[in-house]
Amino acid sequence: MSDQNDEHPQKNNMGHRSRIPFEIILYIVGYSGVGEQFLLFKALPDLAQLCTYRQTRIKEKPNDDTISHILAREGEYLLLYQLFIRDQSLAEIPNAAGDTPLFLAAKCGHVPIVKMLFSDRLAQRTNFHGETALSIAAEHNRVKVVDFLIAQKNVNLNACDFAQDTPLAVAVKHGNTEVVKKLLKCPNCEMNLKNRAGDSPLSLVAQSGVGTLCDLLLRRQETDPNSPDNRHRTPLDLAARFGHDSVVVVLLKRSDINVNSRDDCGDTPLSVAIIYGHRRVAVHLLESQKVLINTVNHFNSTPLHYAAAKVQGSLVDILIKRDASLARFMNNAGGTPVSLARKSGSKRITEKLIEVTEIYIQESS
């Protein structure tokens, strides 16, 4: 959802009066839950001008929301304004999740309320998940809120939550393209900061498979296309692992891409694509002149071992055409592509590999 178009909130019926004396109503408000307070405020807007300090700090379980939280979430600008001009500390009251009214307004896209509640004191404030107002707006695709916040000098564009995700990483995770565009226009937006799993924003895109986001990130020259995560998996490895061929195609256009990177098992993106059965990705990788097809992992297995075991006949044909010697290569378990093809039950691949092996032996002797 995008931000609500409430730049100019409509005035409500401030002149409405109840026949019940306000003193009695205020007494009722003082012993009412937050939900009941909200209904009374909606029916009698003038109440907001008369509420006491204690009444505005009544919290409702289980979220510990005050009336300010409810008004901010519901977009009730005028009612909240009447409370706020009398007590600006209302903007800083946290609920059970550590969310202030500002955070709830940012989450729901209420731009005028965000502008009213925002202050330098709250610019770096986080909830109990380590999220700032900017992170929350980025997660919920509140483009106008993001636009306002990134223009404030005390807002940290690269503030990390407890998962060490920046607002850019959060926006990427949720596929919020317009928010990503806004953040990328900021020169101070860091492109290569990693979260606790070692994922950069580009790594997150590689996992989600959104090719347009990948292209946007790579337009920034400082973006590292080979940044490994905690398991040594590069963005290309991750895209190959999850079968996102559109992302693979975009990554392969970068001249500085490492197509033969190794993960913690020693597998290259080509091996990974074959292992997980992503034939189209493997074909894209094989079209690159930089791809090495004779690499071995920690188990001494080559891409051909996996292609034979996974019954990927077309890939077997491409691989043995490039290097016939691989057909008789033995891994640490004593398996050859021929034995693995035979074990998989593919008669055609087995016969093809045997034929290639015999020809190779004859030509080599």
Tab-separated table of C-alpha atoms in Angstrom:
chain	number	residue	atom	x	y	z
A	1	MET	CA	0.000	0.000	0.000
A	2	SER	CA	1.144	3.546	-0.658
A	3	ASP	CA	0.853	6.507	1.700
A	4	GLN	CA	-2.576	7.908	2.360
A	5	ASN	CA	-3.219	11.221	0.657
A	6	ASP	CA	-3.858	13.243	3.785
A	7	GLU	CA	-1.634	16.270	3.259
A	8	HIS	CA	-4.629	18.477	4.082
A	9	PRO	CA	-6.716	16.713	6.746
A	10	GLN	CA	-10.395	17.488	6.670
A	11	LYS	CA	-11.786	19.317	9.655
A	12	ASN	CA	-14.177	17.304	11.761
A	13	ASN	CA	-17.183	18.592	13.671
A	14	MET	CA	-15.377	20.489	16.424
A	15	GLY	CA	-18.460	22.414	17.339
A	16	HIS	CA	-20.556	19.396	18.345
A	17	ARG	CA	-21.545	19.439	22.009
A	18	SER	CA	-23.033	16.754	24.193
A	19	ARG	CA	-25.848	17.396	26.636
A	20	ILE	CA	-23.823	15.504	29.281
A	21	PRO	CA	-21.599	17.875	31.322
A	22	PHE	CA	-17.966	17.724	30.241
A	23	GLU	CA	-16.827	17.159	33.833
A	24	ILE	CA	-18.741	13.879	33.897
A	25	ILE	CA	-17.463	12.878	30.474
A	26	LEU	CA	-13.871	13.618	31.520
A	27	TYR	CA	-14.412	11.480	34.610
A	28	ILE	CA	-15.631	8.660	32.353
A	29	VAL	CA	-12.624	9.109	30.061
A	30	GLY	CA	-10.309	8.753	33.043
A	31	TYR	CA	-11.709	5.302	33.778
A	32	SER	CA	-12.142	4.162	30.201
A	33	GLY	CA	-9.868	2.007	28.129
A	34	VAL	CA	-8.039	3.472	25.171
A	35	GLY	CA	-10.578	2.044	22.746
A	36	GLU	CA	-13.410	3.750	24.586
A	37	GLN	CA	-11.382	6.970	24.716
A	38	PHE	CA	-10.996	6.877	20.965
A	39	LEU	CA	-14.742	6.488	20.434
A	40	LEU	CA	-15.467	9.357	22.832
A	41	PHE	CA	-12.925	11.579	21.072
A	42	LYS	CA	-14.539	10.813	17.726
A	43	ALA	CA	-17.981	11.660	19.076
A	44	LEU	CA	-16.841	14.685	21.115
A	45	PRO	CA	-13.695	16.182	19.540
A	46	ASP	CA	-13.472	18.978	22.136
A	47	LEU	CA	-12.518	16.354	24.729
A	48	ALA	CA	-8.995	16.271	23.332
A	49	GLN	CA	-8.494	19.862	24.526
A	50	LEU	CA	-9.476	18.997	28.104
A	51	CYS	CA	-7.791	15.646	28.790
A	52	THR	CA	-5.436	15.541	31.751
A	53	TYR	CA	-1.825	14.321	31.754
A	54	ARG	CA	-2.866	11.055	33.415
A	55	GLN	CA	-5.713	10.421	30.981
A	56	THR	CA	-3.433	10.721	27.948
A	57	ARG	CA	-1.104	8.111	29.424
A	58	ILE	CA	-3.601	5.353	30.075
A	59	LYS	CA	-2.352	2.232	28.297
A	60	GLU	CA	-4.389	-0.616	26.881
A	61	LYS	CA	-3.211	-4.221	26.987
A	62	PRO	CA	-1.735	-6.193	25.319
A	63	ASN	CA	0.023	-3.571	23.168
A	64	ASP	CA	0.244	-0.831	25.801
A	65	ASP	CA	-1.076	1.704	23.302
A	66	THR	CA	-2.082	5.130	24.572
A	67	ILE	CA	-4.728	7.291	22.948
A	68	SER	CA	-1.892	9.025	21.054
A	69	HIS	CA	-0.860	5.701	19.510
A	70	ILE	CA	-4.422	5.001	18.403
A	71	LEU	CA	-4.909	8.454	16.905
A	72	ALA	CA	-1.569	8.260	15.077
A	73	ARG	CA	-2.360	4.840	13.639
A	74	GLU	CA	-5.858	5.864	12.563
A	75	GLY	CA	-4.656	9.089	10.949
A	76	GLU	CA	-6.672	11.389	13.228
A	77	TYR	CA	-4.502	14.446	12.691
A	78	LEU	CA	-6.758	17.114	14.237
A	79	LEU	CA	-7.521	15.142	17.396
A	80	LEU	CA	-3.863	14.263	17.892
A	81	TYR	CA	-2.856	17.864	17.212
A	82	GLN	CA	-5.028	19.073	20.096
A	83	LEU	CA	-3.220	16.703	22.449
A	84	PHE	CA	0.222	17.361	21.012
A	85	ILE	CA	0.188	21.183	21.244
A	86	ARG	CA	-0.459	20.837	24.983
A	87	ASP	CA	2.069	18.061	25.630
A	88	GLN	CA	4.706	17.340	22.998
A	89	SER	CA	6.203	14.527	25.093
A	90	LEU	CA	3.279	12.383	23.902
A	91	ALA	CA	5.279	11.752	20.725
A	92	GLU	CA	7.919	9.877	22.738
A	93	ILE	CA	5.747	7.423	24.675
A	94	PRO	CA	6.581	3.816	23.691
A	95	ASN	CA	4.105	0.957	23.607
A	96	ALA	CA	4.917	-2.682	24.399
A	97	ALA	CA	6.926	-3.015	21.165
A	98	GLY	CA	8.781	0.227	21.776
A	99	ASP	CA	6.818	1.962	19.020
A	100	THR	CA	6.068	5.639	19.525
A	101	PRO	CA	3.091	7.364	17.860
A	102	LEU	CA	5.575	8.588	15.233
A	103	PHE	CA	6.460	4.999	14.334
A	104	LEU	CA	2.810	4.014	13.956
A	105	ALA	CA	2.120	7.038	11.764
A	106	ALA	CA	5.150	6.129	9.626
A	107	LYS	CA	3.949	2.538	9.385
A	108	CYS	CA	0.489	3.591	8.220
A	109	GLY	CA	1.675	6.331	5.871
A	110	HIS	CA	0.102	9.332	7.609
A	111	VAL	CA	2.478	12.017	6.328
A	112	PRO	CA	1.007	15.082	8.138
A	113	ILE	CA	1.175	13.251	11.475
A	114	VAL	CA	4.757	12.167	10.804
A	115	LYS	CA	5.675	15.785	10.063
A	116	MET	CA	3.937	16.972	13.224
A	117	LEU	CA	5.502	14.402	15.562
A	118	PHE	CA	8.996	14.302	14.084
A	119	SER	CA	11.797	15.949	16.035
A	120	ASP	CA	15.573	15.727	16.263
A	121	ARG	CA	15.124	13.742	19.487
A	122	LEU	CA	13.176	11.085	17.607
A	123	ALA	CA	15.393	11.035	14.502
A	124	GLN	CA	17.595	8.275	15.932
A	125	ARG	CA	14.980	6.684	18.212
A	126	THR	CA	14.452	2.933	17.779
A	127	ASN	CA	11.807	0.481	18.921
A	128	PHE	CA	12.555	-2.812	20.678
A	129	HIS	CA	13.490	-4.387	17.321
A	130	GLY	CA	16.064	-1.687	16.682
A	131	GLU	CA	13.927	-0.144	13.927
A	132	THR	CA	13.856	3.577	13.221
A	133	ALA	CA	10.913	5.439	11.710
A	134	LEU	CA	12.728	5.274	8.362
A	135	SER	CA	13.162	1.503	8.576
A	136	ILE	CA	9.482	1.078	9.394
A	137	ALA	CA	8.388	3.314	6.512
A	138	ALA	CA	10.754	1.461	4.154
A	139	GLU	CA	9.315	-1.900	5.199
A	140	HIS	CA	5.719	-0.829	4.638
A	141	ASN	CA	6.379	0.954	1.334
A	142	ARG	CA	5.421	4.397	2.617
A	143	VAL	CA	7.146	6.358	-0.136
A	144	LYS	CA	6.009	9.841	0.936
A	145	VAL	CA	7.052	9.207	4.521
A	146	VAL	CA	10.452	7.986	3.326
A	147	ASP	CA	10.743	11.074	1.118
A	148	PHE	CA	10.155	13.322	4.119
A	149	LEU	CA	12.464	11.451	6.499
A	150	ILE	CA	15.481	11.229	4.182
A	151	ALA	CA	15.337	15.013	3.791
A	152	GLN	CA	15.863	15.486	7.550
A	153	LYS	CA	19.521	16.106	8.409
A	154	ASN	CA	19.539	14.050	11.628
A	155	VAL	CA	18.051	10.904	10.101
A	156	ASN	CA	20.630	8.139	9.698
A	157	LEU	CA	20.083	6.537	6.285
A	158	ASN	CA	22.186	3.539	7.283
A	159	ALA	CA	20.854	2.851	10.780
A	160	CYS	CA	20.736	-0.912	11.363
A	161	ASP	CA	18.017	-2.823	13.198
A	162	PHE	CA	18.806	-5.805	15.441
A	163	ALA	CA	19.205	-8.031	12.361
A	164	GLN	CA	21.726	-5.451	11.112
A	165	ASP	CA	19.473	-4.605	8.159
A	166	THR	CA	19.625	-1.018	6.911
A	167	PRO	CA	16.509	0.760	5.559
A	168	LEU	CA	17.772	-0.070	2.054
A	169	ALA	CA	18.066	-3.749	2.951
A	170	VAL	CA	14.579	-3.700	4.481
A	171	ALA	CA	13.077	-2.114	1.359
A	172	VAL	CA	14.876	-4.649	-0.832
A	173	LYS	CA	13.651	-7.562	1.303
A	174	HIS	CA	10.053	-6.484	0.806
A	175	GLY	CA	10.423	-5.665	-2.882
A	176	ASN	CA	9.526	-2.005	-2.385
A	177	THR	CA	10.993	-0.628	-5.609
A	178	GLU	CA	9.905	3.005	-5.206
A	179	VAL	CA	11.397	3.207	-1.727
A	180	VAL	CA	14.634	1.699	-3.041
A	181	LYS	CA	14.737	4.371	-5.759
A	182	LYS	CA	14.310	7.127	-3.170
A	183	LEU	CA	17.113	5.757	-0.995
A	184	LEU	CA	19.475	5.246	-3.924
A	185	LYS	CA	19.221	8.940	-4.772
A	186	CYS	CA	20.912	9.709	-1.459
A	187	PRO	CA	24.713	9.842	-1.868
A	188	ASN	CA	25.201	8.767	1.756
A	189	CYS	CA	23.216	5.561	1.326
A	190	GLU	CA	25.690	2.694	1.838
A	191	MET	CA	25.394	-0.054	-0.776
A	192	ASN	CA	27.488	-2.833	0.741
A	193	LEU	CA	26.611	-2.935	4.438
A	194	LYS	CA	25.912	-6.504	5.550
A	195	ASN	CA	23.368	-7.891	8.001
A	196	ARG	CA	24.021	-10.605	10.590
A	197	ALA	CA	23.873	-13.311	7.903
A	198	GLY	CA	26.458	-11.428	5.880
A	199	ASP	CA	23.923	-10.421	3.238
A	200	SER	CA	24.380	-7.136	1.412
A	201	PRO	CA	21.322	-5.522	-0.240
A	202	LEU	CA	22.442	-7.102	-3.530
A	203	SER	CA	22.599	-10.526	-1.882
A	204	LEU	CA	19.035	-10.044	-0.637
A	205	VAL	CA	17.910	-9.161	-4.164
A	206	ALA	CA	19.633	-12.278	-5.487
A	207	GLN	CA	17.589	-14.369	-3.063
A	208	SER	CA	14.272	-12.664	-3.800
A	209	GLY	CA	14.773	-12.754	-7.565
A	210	VAL	CA	13.629	-9.241	-8.497
A	211	GLY	CA	15.708	-8.435	-11.575
A	212	THR	CA	14.653	-4.775	-11.698
A	213	LEU	CA	15.928	-4.213	-8.159
A	214	CYS	CA	19.193	-5.916	-9.066
A	215	ASP	CA	19.600	-3.544	-11.990
A	216	LEU	CA	18.869	-0.523	-9.776
A	217	LEU	CA	21.496	-1.509	-7.211
A	218	LEU	CA	24.137	-2.222	-9.832
A	219	ARG	CA	23.709	1.253	-11.320
A	220	ARG	CA	25.603	2.506	-8.304
A	221	GLN	CA	29.215	1.777	-9.221
A	222	GLU	CA	30.244	1.229	-5.611
A	223	THR	CA	27.948	-1.803	-5.358
A	224	ASP	CA	30.115	-4.902	-4.909
A	225	PRO	CA	28.728	-7.691	-7.149
A	226	ASN	CA	30.981	-10.268	-5.475
A	227	SER	CA	30.254	-9.534	-1.817
A	228	PRO	CA	30.114	-12.929	-0.014
A	229	ASP	CA	27.794	-13.779	2.867
A	230	ASN	CA	28.818	-15.722	5.981
A	231	ARG	CA	28.844	-18.947	3.941
A	232	HIS	CA	30.963	-17.428	1.169
A	233	ARG	CA	27.987	-17.268	-1.196
A	234	THR	CA	28.141	-14.342	-3.614
A	235	PRO	CA	25.026	-12.713	-5.134
A	236	LEU	CA	25.600	-14.772	-8.303
A	237	ASP	CA	25.811	-17.953	-6.243
A	238	LEU	CA	22.570	-17.090	-4.433
A	239	ALA	CA	20.736	-16.243	-7.649
A	240	ALA	CA	21.906	-19.548	-9.139
A	241	ARG	CA	20.909	-21.416	-5.975
A	242	PHE	CA	17.356	-20.060	-6.040
A	243	GLY	CA	16.977	-20.299	-9.806
A	244	HIS	CA	16.501	-16.588	-10.490
A	245	ASP	CA	17.695	-16.462	-14.080
A	246	SER	CA	16.665	-12.803	-14.568
A	247	VAL	CA	19.008	-11.778	-11.743
A	248	VAL	CA	21.762	-14.025	-13.116
A	249	VAL	CA	21.482	-12.317	-16.515
A	250	VAL	CA	21.786	-8.854	-14.937
A	251	LEU	CA	24.760	-9.871	-12.787
A	252	LEU	CA	26.599	-11.411	-15.736
A	253	LYS	CA	26.554	-8.020	-17.467
A	254	ARG	CA	28.950	-6.635	-14.870
A	255	SER	CA	32.509	-6.860	-16.177
A	256	ASP	CA	33.886	-7.353	-12.659
A	257	ILE	CA	31.609	-10.277	-11.762
A	258	ASN	CA	33.382	-13.391	-10.479
A	259	VAL	CA	31.591	-16.267	-12.212
A	260	ASN	CA	33.799	-18.867	-10.515
A	261	SER	CA	33.369	-17.859	-6.879
A	262	ARG	CA	33.357	-20.672	-4.292
A	263	ASP	CA	30.924	-21.190	-1.433
A	264	ASP	CA	31.804	-22.925	1.849
A	265	CYS	CA	31.596	-26.313	0.102
A	266	GLY	CA	33.819	-25.189	-2.732
A	267	ASP	CA	30.978	-25.148	-5.260
A	268	THR	CA	30.855	-22.542	-8.031
A	269	PRO	CA	27.598	-20.899	-9.191
A	270	LEU	CA	27.559	-23.370	-12.122
A	271	SER	CA	27.732	-26.377	-9.823
A	272	VAL	CA	25.111	-24.834	-7.537
A	273	ALA	CA	22.699	-24.237	-10.436
A	274	ILE	CA	23.070	-27.863	-11.552
A	275	ILE	CA	22.756	-29.257	-8.016
A	276	TYR	CA	19.452	-27.440	-7.498
A	277	GLY	CA	18.134	-28.331	-10.939
A	278	HIS	CA	18.072	-24.860	-12.480
A	279	ARG	CA	18.943	-25.700	-16.071
A	280	ARG	CA	18.223	-22.249	-17.529
A	281	VAL	CA	20.544	-20.623	-15.021
A	282	ALA	CA	23.258	-23.166	-15.834
A	283	VAL	CA	22.878	-22.435	-19.543
A	284	HIS	CA	23.252	-18.680	-18.920
A	285	LEU	CA	26.417	-19.337	-16.927
A	286	LEU	CA	27.836	-21.636	-19.588
A	287	GLU	CA	27.372	-18.860	-22.143
A	288	SER	CA	29.959	-16.818	-20.258
A	289	GLN	CA	33.477	-17.234	-21.586
A	290	LYS	CA	34.838	-16.848	-18.060
A	291	VAL	CA	33.112	-19.907	-16.610
A	292	LEU	CA	35.407	-22.789	-15.698
A	293	ILE	CA	33.758	-26.189	-16.114
A	294	ASN	CA	36.538	-28.295	-14.618
A	295	THR	CA	36.438	-26.842	-11.108
A	296	VAL	CA	36.223	-29.300	-8.208
A	297	ASN	CA	34.626	-28.703	-4.816
A	298	HIS	CA	35.713	-30.024	-1.412
A	299	PHE	CA	34.402	-33.469	-2.408
A	300	ASN	CA	36.404	-33.431	-5.639
A	301	SER	CA	33.189	-33.327	-7.683
A	302	THR	CA	32.890	-31.348	-10.931
A	303	PRO	CA	29.793	-29.786	-12.515
A	304	LEU	CA	29.637	-32.863	-14.782
A	305	HIS	CA	29.301	-35.161	-11.761
A	306	TYR	CA	26.205	-33.252	-10.692
A	307	ALA	CA	24.749	-32.994	-14.200
A	308	ALA	CA	25.063	-36.780	-14.608
A	309	ALA	CA	23.582	-37.463	-11.173
A	310	LYS	CA	20.685	-35.039	-11.727
A	311	VAL	CA	19.914	-36.455	-15.212
A	312	GLN	CA	20.530	-33.124	-16.925
A	313	GLY	CA	21.189	-34.535	-20.396
A	314	SER	CA	21.482	-31.234	-22.254
A	315	LEU	CA	23.994	-29.915	-19.725
A	316	VAL	CA	25.990	-33.146	-19.916
A	317	ASP	CA	26.215	-32.684	-23.691
A	318	ILE	CA	27.503	-29.113	-23.324
A	319	LEU	CA	30.052	-30.020	-20.650
A	320	ILE	CA	31.585	-33.049	-22.388
A	321	LYS	CA	31.737	-31.126	-25.645
A	322	ARG	CA	33.959	-28.592	-23.911
A	323	ASP	CA	36.087	-31.091	-21.990
A	324	ALA	CA	35.708	-34.827	-22.671
A	325	SER	CA	38.294	-35.726	-20.018
A	326	LEU	CA	35.783	-34.869	-17.297
A	327	ALA	CA	33.768	-37.986	-18.138
A	328	ARG	CA	36.266	-40.241	-16.345
A	329	PHE	CA	37.094	-37.923	-13.429
A	330	MET	CA	36.681	-39.595	-10.002
A	331	ASN	CA	35.472	-37.773	-6.889
A	332	ASN	CA	36.362	-38.507	-3.253
A	333	ALA	CA	33.626	-41.139	-2.996
A	334	GLY	CA	35.015	-42.991	-6.006
A	335	GLY	CA	32.190	-41.890	-8.278
A	336	THR	CA	32.639	-40.906	-11.904
A	337	PRO	CA	30.070	-39.165	-14.099
A	338	VAL	CA	29.498	-42.567	-15.766
A	339	SER	CA	28.805	-44.368	-12.487
A	340	LEU	CA	26.562	-41.561	-11.271
A	341	ALA	CA	24.581	-41.550	-14.521
A	342	ARG	CA	24.176	-45.315	-14.278
A	343	LYS	CA	23.020	-45.004	-10.672
A	344	SER	CA	20.469	-42.354	-11.644
A	345	GLY	CA	18.965	-44.764	-14.181
A	346	SER	CA	19.584	-42.671	-17.283
A	347	LYS	CA	20.584	-45.090	-20.031
A	348	ARG	CA	21.120	-42.349	-22.641
A	349	ILE	CA	23.463	-40.273	-20.468
A	350	THR	CA	25.356	-43.387	-19.355
A	351	GLU	CA	25.903	-44.570	-22.935
A	352	LYS	CA	26.887	-41.075	-24.051
A	353	LEU	CA	29.485	-40.740	-21.293
A	354	ILE	CA	30.905	-44.220	-21.968
A	355	GLU	CA	31.201	-43.392	-25.661
A	356	VAL	CA	32.954	-40.097	-24.946
A	357	THR	CA	35.294	-41.769	-22.470
A	358	GLU	CA	36.299	-44.450	-24.983
A	359	ILE	CA	36.914	-41.874	-27.703
A	360	TYR	CA	38.974	-39.757	-25.313
A	361	ILE	CA	41.107	-42.747	-24.288
A	362	GLN	CA	41.703	-43.701	-27.922
A	363	GLU	CA	42.667	-40.170	-28.889
A	364	SER	CA	44.944	-39.817	-25.886
A	365	SER	CA	46.842	-43.076	-26.500
